[in-house]
Coordinates of N, CA and C in Angstrom, one line a residue:
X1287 N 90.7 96.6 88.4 CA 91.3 96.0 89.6 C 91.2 97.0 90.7
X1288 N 90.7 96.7 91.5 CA 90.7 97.6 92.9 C 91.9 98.4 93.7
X1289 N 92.5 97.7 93.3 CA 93.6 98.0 94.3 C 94.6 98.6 93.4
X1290 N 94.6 99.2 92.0 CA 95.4 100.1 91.0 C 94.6 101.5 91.4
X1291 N 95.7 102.2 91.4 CA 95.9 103.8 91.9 C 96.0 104.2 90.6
X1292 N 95.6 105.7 90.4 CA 96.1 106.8 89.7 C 97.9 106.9 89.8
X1293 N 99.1 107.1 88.9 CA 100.0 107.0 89.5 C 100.4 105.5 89.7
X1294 N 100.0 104.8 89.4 CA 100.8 103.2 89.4 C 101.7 102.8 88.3
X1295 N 102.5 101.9 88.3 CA 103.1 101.5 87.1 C 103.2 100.4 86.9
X1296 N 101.9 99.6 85.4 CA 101.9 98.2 85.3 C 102.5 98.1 84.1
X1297 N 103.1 96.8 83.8 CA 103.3 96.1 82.8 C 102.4 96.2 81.5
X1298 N 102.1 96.3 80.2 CA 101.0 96.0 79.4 C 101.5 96.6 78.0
X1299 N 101.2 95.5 77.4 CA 101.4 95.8 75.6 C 100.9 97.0 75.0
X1300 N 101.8 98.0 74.7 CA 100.9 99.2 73.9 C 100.7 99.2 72.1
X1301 N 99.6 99.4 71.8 CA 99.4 99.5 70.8 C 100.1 100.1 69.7
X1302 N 101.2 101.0 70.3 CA 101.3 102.0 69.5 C 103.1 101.3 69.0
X1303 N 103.5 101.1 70.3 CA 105.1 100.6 69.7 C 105.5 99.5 70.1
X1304 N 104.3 98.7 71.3 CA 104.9 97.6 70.9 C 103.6 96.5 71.4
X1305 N 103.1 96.1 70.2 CA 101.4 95.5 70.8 C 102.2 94.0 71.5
X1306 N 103.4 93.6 71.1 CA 103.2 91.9 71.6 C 103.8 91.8 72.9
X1307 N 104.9 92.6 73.2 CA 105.7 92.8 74.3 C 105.3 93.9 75.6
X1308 N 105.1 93.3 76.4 CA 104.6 95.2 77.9 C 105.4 95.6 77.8
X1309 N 105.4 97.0 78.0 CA 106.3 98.0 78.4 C 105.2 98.8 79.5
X1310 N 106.4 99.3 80.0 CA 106.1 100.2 81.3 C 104.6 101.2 81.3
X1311 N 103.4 101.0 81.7 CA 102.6 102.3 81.4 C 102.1 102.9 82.8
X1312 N 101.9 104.0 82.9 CA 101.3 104.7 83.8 C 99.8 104.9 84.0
X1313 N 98.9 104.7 85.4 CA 98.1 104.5 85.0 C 97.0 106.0 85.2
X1314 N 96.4 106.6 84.1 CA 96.2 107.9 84.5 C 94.6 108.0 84.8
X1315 N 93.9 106.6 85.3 CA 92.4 106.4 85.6 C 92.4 105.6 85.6
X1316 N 92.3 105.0 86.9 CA 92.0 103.2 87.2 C 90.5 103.2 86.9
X1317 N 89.8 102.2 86.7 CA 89.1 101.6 86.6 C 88.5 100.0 85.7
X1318 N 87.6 99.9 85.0 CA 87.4 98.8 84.6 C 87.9 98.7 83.2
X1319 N 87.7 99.5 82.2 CA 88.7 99.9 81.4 C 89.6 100.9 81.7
X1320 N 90.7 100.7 81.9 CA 91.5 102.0 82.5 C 92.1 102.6 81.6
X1321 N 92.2 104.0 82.0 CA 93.2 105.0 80.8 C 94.7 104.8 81.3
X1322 N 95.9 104.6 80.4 CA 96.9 104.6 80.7 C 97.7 104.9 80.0
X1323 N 99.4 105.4 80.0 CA 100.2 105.6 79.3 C 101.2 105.2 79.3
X1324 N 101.6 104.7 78.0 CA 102.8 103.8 77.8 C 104.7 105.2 77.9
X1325 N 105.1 105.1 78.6 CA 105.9 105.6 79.2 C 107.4 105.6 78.2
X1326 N 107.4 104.8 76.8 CA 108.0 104.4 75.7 C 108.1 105.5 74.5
X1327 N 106.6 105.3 74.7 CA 106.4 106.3 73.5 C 105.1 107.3 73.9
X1328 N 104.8 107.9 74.9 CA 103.9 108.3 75.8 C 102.1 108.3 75.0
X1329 N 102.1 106.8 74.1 CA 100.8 107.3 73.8 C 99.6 106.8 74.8
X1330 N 98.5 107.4 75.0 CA 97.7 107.0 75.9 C 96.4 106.3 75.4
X1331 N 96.1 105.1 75.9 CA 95.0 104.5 75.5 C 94.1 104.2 76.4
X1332 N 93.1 103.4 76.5 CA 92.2 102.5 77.4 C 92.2 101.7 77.3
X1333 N 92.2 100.0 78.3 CA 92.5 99.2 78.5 C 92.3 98.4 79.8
X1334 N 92.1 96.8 79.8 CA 91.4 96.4 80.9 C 92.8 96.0 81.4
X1335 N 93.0 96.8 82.7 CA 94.6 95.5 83.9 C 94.1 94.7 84.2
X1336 N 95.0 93.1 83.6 CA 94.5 92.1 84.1 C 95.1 91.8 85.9
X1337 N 94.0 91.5 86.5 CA 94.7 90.8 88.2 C 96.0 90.6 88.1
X1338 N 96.6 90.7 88.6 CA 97.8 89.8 89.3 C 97.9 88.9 89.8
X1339 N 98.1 87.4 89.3 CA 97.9 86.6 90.0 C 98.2 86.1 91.6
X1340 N 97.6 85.6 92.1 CA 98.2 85.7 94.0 C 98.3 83.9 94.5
X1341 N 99.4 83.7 95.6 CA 99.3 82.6 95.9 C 98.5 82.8 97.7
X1342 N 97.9 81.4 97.9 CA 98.0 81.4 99.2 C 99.0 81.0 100.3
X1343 N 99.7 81.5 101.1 CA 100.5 80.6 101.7 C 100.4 80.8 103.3
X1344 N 100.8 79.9 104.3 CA 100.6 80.1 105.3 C 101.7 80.6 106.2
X1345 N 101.2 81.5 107.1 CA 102.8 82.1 107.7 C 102.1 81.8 109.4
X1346 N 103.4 81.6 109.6 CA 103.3 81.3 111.3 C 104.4 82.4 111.6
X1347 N 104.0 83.4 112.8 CA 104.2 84.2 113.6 C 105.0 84.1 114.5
X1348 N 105.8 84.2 115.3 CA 106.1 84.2 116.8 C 107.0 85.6 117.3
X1349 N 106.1 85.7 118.4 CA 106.7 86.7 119.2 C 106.8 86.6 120.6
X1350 N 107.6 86.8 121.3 CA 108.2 87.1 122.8 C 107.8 85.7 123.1
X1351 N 108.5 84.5 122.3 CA 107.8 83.1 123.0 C 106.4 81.7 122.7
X1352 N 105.5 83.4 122.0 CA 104.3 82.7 121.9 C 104.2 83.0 120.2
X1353 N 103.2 82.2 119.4 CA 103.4 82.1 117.9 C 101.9 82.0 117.8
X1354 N 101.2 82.2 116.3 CA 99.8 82.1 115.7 C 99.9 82.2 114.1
X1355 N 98.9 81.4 113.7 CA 99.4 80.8 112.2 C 98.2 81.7 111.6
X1356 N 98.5 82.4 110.3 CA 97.5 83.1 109.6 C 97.9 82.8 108.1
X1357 N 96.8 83.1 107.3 CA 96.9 82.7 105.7 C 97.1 84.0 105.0
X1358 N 98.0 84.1 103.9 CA 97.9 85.3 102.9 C 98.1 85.3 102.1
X1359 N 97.2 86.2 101.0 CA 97.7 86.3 99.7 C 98.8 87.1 99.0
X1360 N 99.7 86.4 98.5 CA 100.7 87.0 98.2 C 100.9 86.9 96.7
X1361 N 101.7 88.1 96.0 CA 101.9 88.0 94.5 C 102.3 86.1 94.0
X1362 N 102.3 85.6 93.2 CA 102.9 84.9 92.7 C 103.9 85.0 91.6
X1363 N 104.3 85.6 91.2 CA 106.0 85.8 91.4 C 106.9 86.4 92.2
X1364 N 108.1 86.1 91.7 CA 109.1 86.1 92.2 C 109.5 85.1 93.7
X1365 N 111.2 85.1 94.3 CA 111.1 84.2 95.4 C 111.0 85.1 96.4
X1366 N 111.1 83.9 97.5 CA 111.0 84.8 99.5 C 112.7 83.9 99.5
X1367 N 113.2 84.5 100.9 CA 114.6 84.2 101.1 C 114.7 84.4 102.8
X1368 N 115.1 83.4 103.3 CA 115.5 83.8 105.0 C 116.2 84.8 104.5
X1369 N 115.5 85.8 105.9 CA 115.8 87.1 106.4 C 115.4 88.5 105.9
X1370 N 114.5 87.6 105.1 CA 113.6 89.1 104.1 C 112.4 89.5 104.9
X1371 N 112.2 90.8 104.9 CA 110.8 91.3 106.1 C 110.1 91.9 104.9
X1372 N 108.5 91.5 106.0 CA 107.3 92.0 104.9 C 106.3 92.3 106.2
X1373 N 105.3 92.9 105.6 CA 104.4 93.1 106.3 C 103.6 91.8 106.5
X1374 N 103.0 91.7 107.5 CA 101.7 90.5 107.7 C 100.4 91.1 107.7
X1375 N 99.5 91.4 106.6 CA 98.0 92.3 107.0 C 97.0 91.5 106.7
X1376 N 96.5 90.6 107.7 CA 95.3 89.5 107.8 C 94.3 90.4 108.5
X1377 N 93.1 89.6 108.5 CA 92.3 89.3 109.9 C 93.1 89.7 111.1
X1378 N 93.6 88.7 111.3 CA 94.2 88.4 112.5 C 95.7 89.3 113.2
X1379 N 96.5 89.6 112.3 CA 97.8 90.9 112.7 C 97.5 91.7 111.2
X1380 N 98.3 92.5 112.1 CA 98.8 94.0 111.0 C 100.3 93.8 111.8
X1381 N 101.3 93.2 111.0 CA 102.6 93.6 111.2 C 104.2 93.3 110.6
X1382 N 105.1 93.9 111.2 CA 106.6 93.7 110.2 C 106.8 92.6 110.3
X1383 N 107.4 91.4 109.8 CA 107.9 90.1 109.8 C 109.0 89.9 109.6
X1384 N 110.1 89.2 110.4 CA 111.3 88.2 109.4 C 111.3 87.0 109.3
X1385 N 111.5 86.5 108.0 CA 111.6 85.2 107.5 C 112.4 84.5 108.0
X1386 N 112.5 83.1 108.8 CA 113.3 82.5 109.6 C 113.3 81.3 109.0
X1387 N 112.2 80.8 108.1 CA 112.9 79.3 108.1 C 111.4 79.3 106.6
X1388 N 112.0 78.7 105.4 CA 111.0 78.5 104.2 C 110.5 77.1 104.3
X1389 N 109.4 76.7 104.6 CA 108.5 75.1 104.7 C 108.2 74.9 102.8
X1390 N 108.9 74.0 102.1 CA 108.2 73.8 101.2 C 107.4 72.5 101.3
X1391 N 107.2 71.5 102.3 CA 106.9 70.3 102.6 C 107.0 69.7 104.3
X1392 N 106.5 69.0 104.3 CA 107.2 68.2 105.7 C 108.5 67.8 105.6
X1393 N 109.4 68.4 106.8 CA 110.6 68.1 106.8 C 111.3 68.7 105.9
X1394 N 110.6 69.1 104.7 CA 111.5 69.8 103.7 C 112.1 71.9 104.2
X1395 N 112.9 72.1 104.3 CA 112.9 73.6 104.9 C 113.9 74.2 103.8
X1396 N 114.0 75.3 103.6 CA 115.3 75.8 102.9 C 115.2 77.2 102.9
X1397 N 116.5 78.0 102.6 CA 116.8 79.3 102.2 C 116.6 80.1 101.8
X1398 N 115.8 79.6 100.6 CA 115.3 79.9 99.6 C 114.4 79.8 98.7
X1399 N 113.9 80.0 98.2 CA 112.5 79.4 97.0 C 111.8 80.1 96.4
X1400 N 110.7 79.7 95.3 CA 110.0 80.2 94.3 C 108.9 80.4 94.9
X1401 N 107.9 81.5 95.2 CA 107.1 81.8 96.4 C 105.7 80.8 95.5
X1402 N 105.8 80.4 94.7 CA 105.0 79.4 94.5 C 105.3 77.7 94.8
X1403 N 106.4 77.5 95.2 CA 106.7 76.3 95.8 C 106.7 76.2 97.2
X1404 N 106.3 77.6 97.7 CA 106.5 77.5 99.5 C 105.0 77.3 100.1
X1405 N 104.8 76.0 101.0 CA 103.8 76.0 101.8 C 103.5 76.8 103.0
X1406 N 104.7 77.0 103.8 CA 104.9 78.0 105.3 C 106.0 78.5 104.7
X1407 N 105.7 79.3 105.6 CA 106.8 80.8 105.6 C 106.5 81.0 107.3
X1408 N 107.7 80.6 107.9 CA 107.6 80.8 109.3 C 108.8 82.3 109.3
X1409 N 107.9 82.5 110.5 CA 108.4 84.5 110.8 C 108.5 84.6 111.9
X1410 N 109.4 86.0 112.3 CA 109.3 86.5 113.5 C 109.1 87.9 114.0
X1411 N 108.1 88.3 114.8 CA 107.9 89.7 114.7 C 108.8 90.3 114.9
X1412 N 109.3 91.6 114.1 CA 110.3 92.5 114.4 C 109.8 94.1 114.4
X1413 N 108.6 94.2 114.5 CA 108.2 96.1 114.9 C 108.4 96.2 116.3
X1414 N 108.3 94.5 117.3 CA 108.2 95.3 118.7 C 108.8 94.1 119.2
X1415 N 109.7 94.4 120.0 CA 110.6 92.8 120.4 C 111.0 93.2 121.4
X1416 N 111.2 91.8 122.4 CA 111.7 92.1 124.1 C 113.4 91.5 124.0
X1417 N 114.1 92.4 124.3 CA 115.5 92.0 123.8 C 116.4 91.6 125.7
X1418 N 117.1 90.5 125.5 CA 117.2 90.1 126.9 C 118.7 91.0 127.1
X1419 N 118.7 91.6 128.4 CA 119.9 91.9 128.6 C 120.5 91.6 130.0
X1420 N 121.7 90.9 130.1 CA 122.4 90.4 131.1 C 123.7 91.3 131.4
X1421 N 122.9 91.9 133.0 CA 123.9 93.3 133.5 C 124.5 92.7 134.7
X1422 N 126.1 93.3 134.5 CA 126.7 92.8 135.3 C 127.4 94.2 136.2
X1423 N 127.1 94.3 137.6 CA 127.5 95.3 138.8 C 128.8 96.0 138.0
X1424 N 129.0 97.3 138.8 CA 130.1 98.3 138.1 C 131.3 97.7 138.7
X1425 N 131.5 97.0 139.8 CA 132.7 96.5 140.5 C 132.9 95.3 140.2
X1426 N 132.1 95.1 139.1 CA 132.7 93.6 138.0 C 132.6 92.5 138.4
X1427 N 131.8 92.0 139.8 CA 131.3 91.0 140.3 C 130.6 89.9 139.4
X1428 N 131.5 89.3 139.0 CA 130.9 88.1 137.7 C 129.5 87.3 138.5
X1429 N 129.8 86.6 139.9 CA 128.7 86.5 140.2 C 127.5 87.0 140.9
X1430 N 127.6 88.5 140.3 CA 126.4 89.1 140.9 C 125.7 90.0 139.6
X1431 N 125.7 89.1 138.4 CA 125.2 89.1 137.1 C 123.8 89.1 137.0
X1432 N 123.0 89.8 136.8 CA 121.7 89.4 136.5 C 120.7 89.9 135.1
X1433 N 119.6 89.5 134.9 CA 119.0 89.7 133.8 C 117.8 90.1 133.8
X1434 N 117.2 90.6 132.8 CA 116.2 91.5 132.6 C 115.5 91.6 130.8
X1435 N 114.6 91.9 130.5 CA 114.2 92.4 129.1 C 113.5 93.5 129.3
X1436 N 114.2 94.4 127.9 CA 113.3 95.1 127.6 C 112.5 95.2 126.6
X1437 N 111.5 96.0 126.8 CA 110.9 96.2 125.5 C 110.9 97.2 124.6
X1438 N 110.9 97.2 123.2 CA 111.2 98.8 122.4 C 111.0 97.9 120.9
X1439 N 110.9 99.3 120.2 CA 110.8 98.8 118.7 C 111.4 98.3 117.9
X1440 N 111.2 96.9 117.0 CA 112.6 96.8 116.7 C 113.7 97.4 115.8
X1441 N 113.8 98.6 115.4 CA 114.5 99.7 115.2 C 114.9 100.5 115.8
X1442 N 115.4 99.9 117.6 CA 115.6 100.7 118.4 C 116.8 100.3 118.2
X1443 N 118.2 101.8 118.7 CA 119.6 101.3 118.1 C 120.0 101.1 119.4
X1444 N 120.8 100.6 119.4 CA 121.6 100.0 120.8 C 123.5 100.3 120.4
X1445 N 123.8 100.9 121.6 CA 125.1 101.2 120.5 C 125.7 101.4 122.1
X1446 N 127.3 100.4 121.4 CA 128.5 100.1 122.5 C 128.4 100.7 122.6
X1447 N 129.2 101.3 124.5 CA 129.9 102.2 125.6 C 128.5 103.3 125.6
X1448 N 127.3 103.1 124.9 CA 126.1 104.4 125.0 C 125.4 103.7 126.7
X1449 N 125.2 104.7 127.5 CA 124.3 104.7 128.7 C 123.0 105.0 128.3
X1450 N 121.8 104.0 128.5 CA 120.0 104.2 128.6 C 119.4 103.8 129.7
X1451 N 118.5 104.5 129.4 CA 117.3 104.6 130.9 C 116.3 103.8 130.2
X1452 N 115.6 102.5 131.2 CA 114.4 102.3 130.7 C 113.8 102.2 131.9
X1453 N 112.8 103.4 132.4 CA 112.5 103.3 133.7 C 112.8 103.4 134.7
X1454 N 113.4 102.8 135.9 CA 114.5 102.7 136.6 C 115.6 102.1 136.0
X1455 N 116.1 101.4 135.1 CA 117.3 100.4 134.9 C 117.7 101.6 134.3
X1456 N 119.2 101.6 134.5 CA 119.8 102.0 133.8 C 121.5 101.2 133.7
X1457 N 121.8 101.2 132.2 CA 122.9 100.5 132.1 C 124.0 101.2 130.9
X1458 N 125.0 100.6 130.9 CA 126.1 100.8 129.4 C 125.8 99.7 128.9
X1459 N 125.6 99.9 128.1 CA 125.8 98.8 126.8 C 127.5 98.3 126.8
X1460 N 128.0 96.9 126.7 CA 129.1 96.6 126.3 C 129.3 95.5 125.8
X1461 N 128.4 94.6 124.9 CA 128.3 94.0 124.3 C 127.2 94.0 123.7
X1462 N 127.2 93.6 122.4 CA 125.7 93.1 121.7 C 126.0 91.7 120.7
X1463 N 125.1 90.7 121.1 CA 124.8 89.5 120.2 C 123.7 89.2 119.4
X1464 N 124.9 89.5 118.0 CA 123.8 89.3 116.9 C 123.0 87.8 116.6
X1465 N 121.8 88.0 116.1 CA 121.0 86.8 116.0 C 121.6 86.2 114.6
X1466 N 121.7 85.0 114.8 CA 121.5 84.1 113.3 C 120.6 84.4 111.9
X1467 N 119.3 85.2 112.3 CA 118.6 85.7 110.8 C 118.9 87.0 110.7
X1468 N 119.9 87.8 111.5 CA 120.0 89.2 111.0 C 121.4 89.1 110.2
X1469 N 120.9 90.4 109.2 CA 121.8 90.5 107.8 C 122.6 91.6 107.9
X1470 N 123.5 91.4 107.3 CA 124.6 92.9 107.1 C 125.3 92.9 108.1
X1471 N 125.6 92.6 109.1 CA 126.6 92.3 110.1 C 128.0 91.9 110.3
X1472 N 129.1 92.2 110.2 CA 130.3 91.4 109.9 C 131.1 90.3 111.4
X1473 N 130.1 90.5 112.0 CA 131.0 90.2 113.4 C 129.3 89.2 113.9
X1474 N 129.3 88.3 115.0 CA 128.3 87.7 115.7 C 128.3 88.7 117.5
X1475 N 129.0 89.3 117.4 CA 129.4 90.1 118.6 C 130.1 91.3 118.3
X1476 N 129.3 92.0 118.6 CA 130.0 93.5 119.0 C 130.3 94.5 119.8
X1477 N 131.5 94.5 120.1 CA 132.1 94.9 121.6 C 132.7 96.3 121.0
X1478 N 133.3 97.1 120.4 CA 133.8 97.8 120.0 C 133.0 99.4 120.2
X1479 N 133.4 100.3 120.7 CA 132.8 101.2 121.0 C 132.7 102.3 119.9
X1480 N 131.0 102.5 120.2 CA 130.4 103.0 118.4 C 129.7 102.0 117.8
X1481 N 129.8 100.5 118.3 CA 129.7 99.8 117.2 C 128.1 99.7 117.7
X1482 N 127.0 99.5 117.0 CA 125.5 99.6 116.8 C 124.9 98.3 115.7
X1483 N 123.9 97.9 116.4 CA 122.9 97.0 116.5 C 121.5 97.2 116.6
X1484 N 120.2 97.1 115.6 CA 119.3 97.2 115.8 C 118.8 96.7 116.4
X1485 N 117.8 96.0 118.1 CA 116.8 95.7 118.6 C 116.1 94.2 118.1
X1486 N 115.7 94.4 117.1 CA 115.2 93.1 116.3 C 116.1 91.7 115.8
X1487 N 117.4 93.0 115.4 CA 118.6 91.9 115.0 C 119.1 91.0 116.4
X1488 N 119.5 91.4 117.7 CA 120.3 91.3 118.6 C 119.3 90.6 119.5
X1489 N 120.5 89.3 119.9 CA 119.9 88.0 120.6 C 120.0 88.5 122.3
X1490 N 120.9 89.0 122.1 CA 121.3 89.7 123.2 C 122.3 90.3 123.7
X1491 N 121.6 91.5 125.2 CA 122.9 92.8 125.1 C 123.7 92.7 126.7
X1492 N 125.0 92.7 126.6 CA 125.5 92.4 127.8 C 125.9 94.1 128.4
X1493 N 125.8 94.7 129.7 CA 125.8 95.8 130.0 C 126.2 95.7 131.6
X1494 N 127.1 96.7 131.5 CA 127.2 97.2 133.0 C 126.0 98.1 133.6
X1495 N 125.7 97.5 135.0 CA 124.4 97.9 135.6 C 125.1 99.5 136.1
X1496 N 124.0 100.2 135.9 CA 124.4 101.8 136.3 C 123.5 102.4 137.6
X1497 N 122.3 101.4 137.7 CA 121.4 101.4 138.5 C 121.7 101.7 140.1
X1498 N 121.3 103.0 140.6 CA 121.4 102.8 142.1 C 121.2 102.2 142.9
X1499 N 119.8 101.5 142.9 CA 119.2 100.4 144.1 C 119.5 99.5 143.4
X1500 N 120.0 98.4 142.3 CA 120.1 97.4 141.6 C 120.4 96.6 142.8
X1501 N 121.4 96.7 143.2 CA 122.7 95.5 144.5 C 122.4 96.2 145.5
X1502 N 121.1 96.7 146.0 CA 121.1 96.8 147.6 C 120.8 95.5 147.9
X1503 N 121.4 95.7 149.5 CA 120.5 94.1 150.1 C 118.8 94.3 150.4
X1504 N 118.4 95.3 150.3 CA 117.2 95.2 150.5 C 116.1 95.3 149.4

């Protein structure tokens, strides 16, 4: 199998202590018969890895608005679950994904599933994401609120009462709203100073504008 390393660790019956059941072996020469070692009783043999079986499934993309559908081969076991990230490496992207919604059918969608029962797997890019922020003047003028995105990785941290520069803008952070697919969170809003939010997770960041020309009339 092509894609087994020196240093991998598959599954596979050893001759020595247990021919009917796999146990763990190491693989110490990939190739067509490979040399490997069973990690139990460390005896080493040669032996063909069989493939790993793979499913196809289709995943749809979207980012900053716009979306594109691509096909992949993925292990066939185990399940996928909203809010789990994977890489996308087609043709068409190289990139991080979160799971937002499981297609096993038309109309059919769920939380969860057996990655052989899922048709789509709709996603959202999260290595680079434009996060909206609505900054409101230092003299607290509710209506002289305005908005802007930026852009950054989505592992960029964002963290209450912290002041950033992106360019000319500059703001305090004093709110952050968490998204619906992001996990580990205890609050949907975090106002609390210190409190921190990744970029990818956050729907959006509310901030006092710090900006000098922001509110000129001109």
């Amino acid at each position: 199998m092509s894609d087994i390393e020196s240093g991998d660790r598959v599954g596979l019956p050893c001759p020595s202590c247990s021919p009917s059941e796999p146990t763990v072996h190491e693989v110490l020469r990939p190739g067509g018969q490979a040399t490997v070692r069973c990690t139990e009783c460390d005896h080493t043999h040669k032996t063909e890895i069989p493939e790993a079986e793979t499913v196809s499934v289709t995943i749809v993309v979207s980012q900053d608005g716009d979306s594109f559908t691509t096909r992949m081969d993925v292990p066939a076991d185990g399940d996928v679950a909203a809010g789990e990230e994977f890489v996308v490496d087609t043709d068409d992207a190289l990139m991080q994904v979160r799971i937002t919604d499981i297609e096993l059918g038309p109309e059919e969608r769920v939380e969860e599933a057996d990655i052989t029962d899922v048709e789509t797997l709709w996603t959202r890019a999260v290595d680079n994401v434009a996060v909206p922020v609505t900054l409101h003047p230092k003299d607290g003028d509710a209506d002289q609120t305005r908005s802007l995105r930026v852009n950054v990785p989505g592992d960029y941290e964002f963290v209450v009462d912290e002041t950033v520069e992106f360019g000319e803008e500059q703001f305090t952070v004093e709110g952050l709203q968490i998204r619906e697919d992001a996990p580990e969170y205890r609050h949907e809003k975090l106002d609390h100073p210190g409190d921190l939010a990744y970029a990818k997770d956050l729907k959006r960041v509310y901030a006092r504008d710090e900006s000098l020309t922001a509110w000129s009339a001109w």
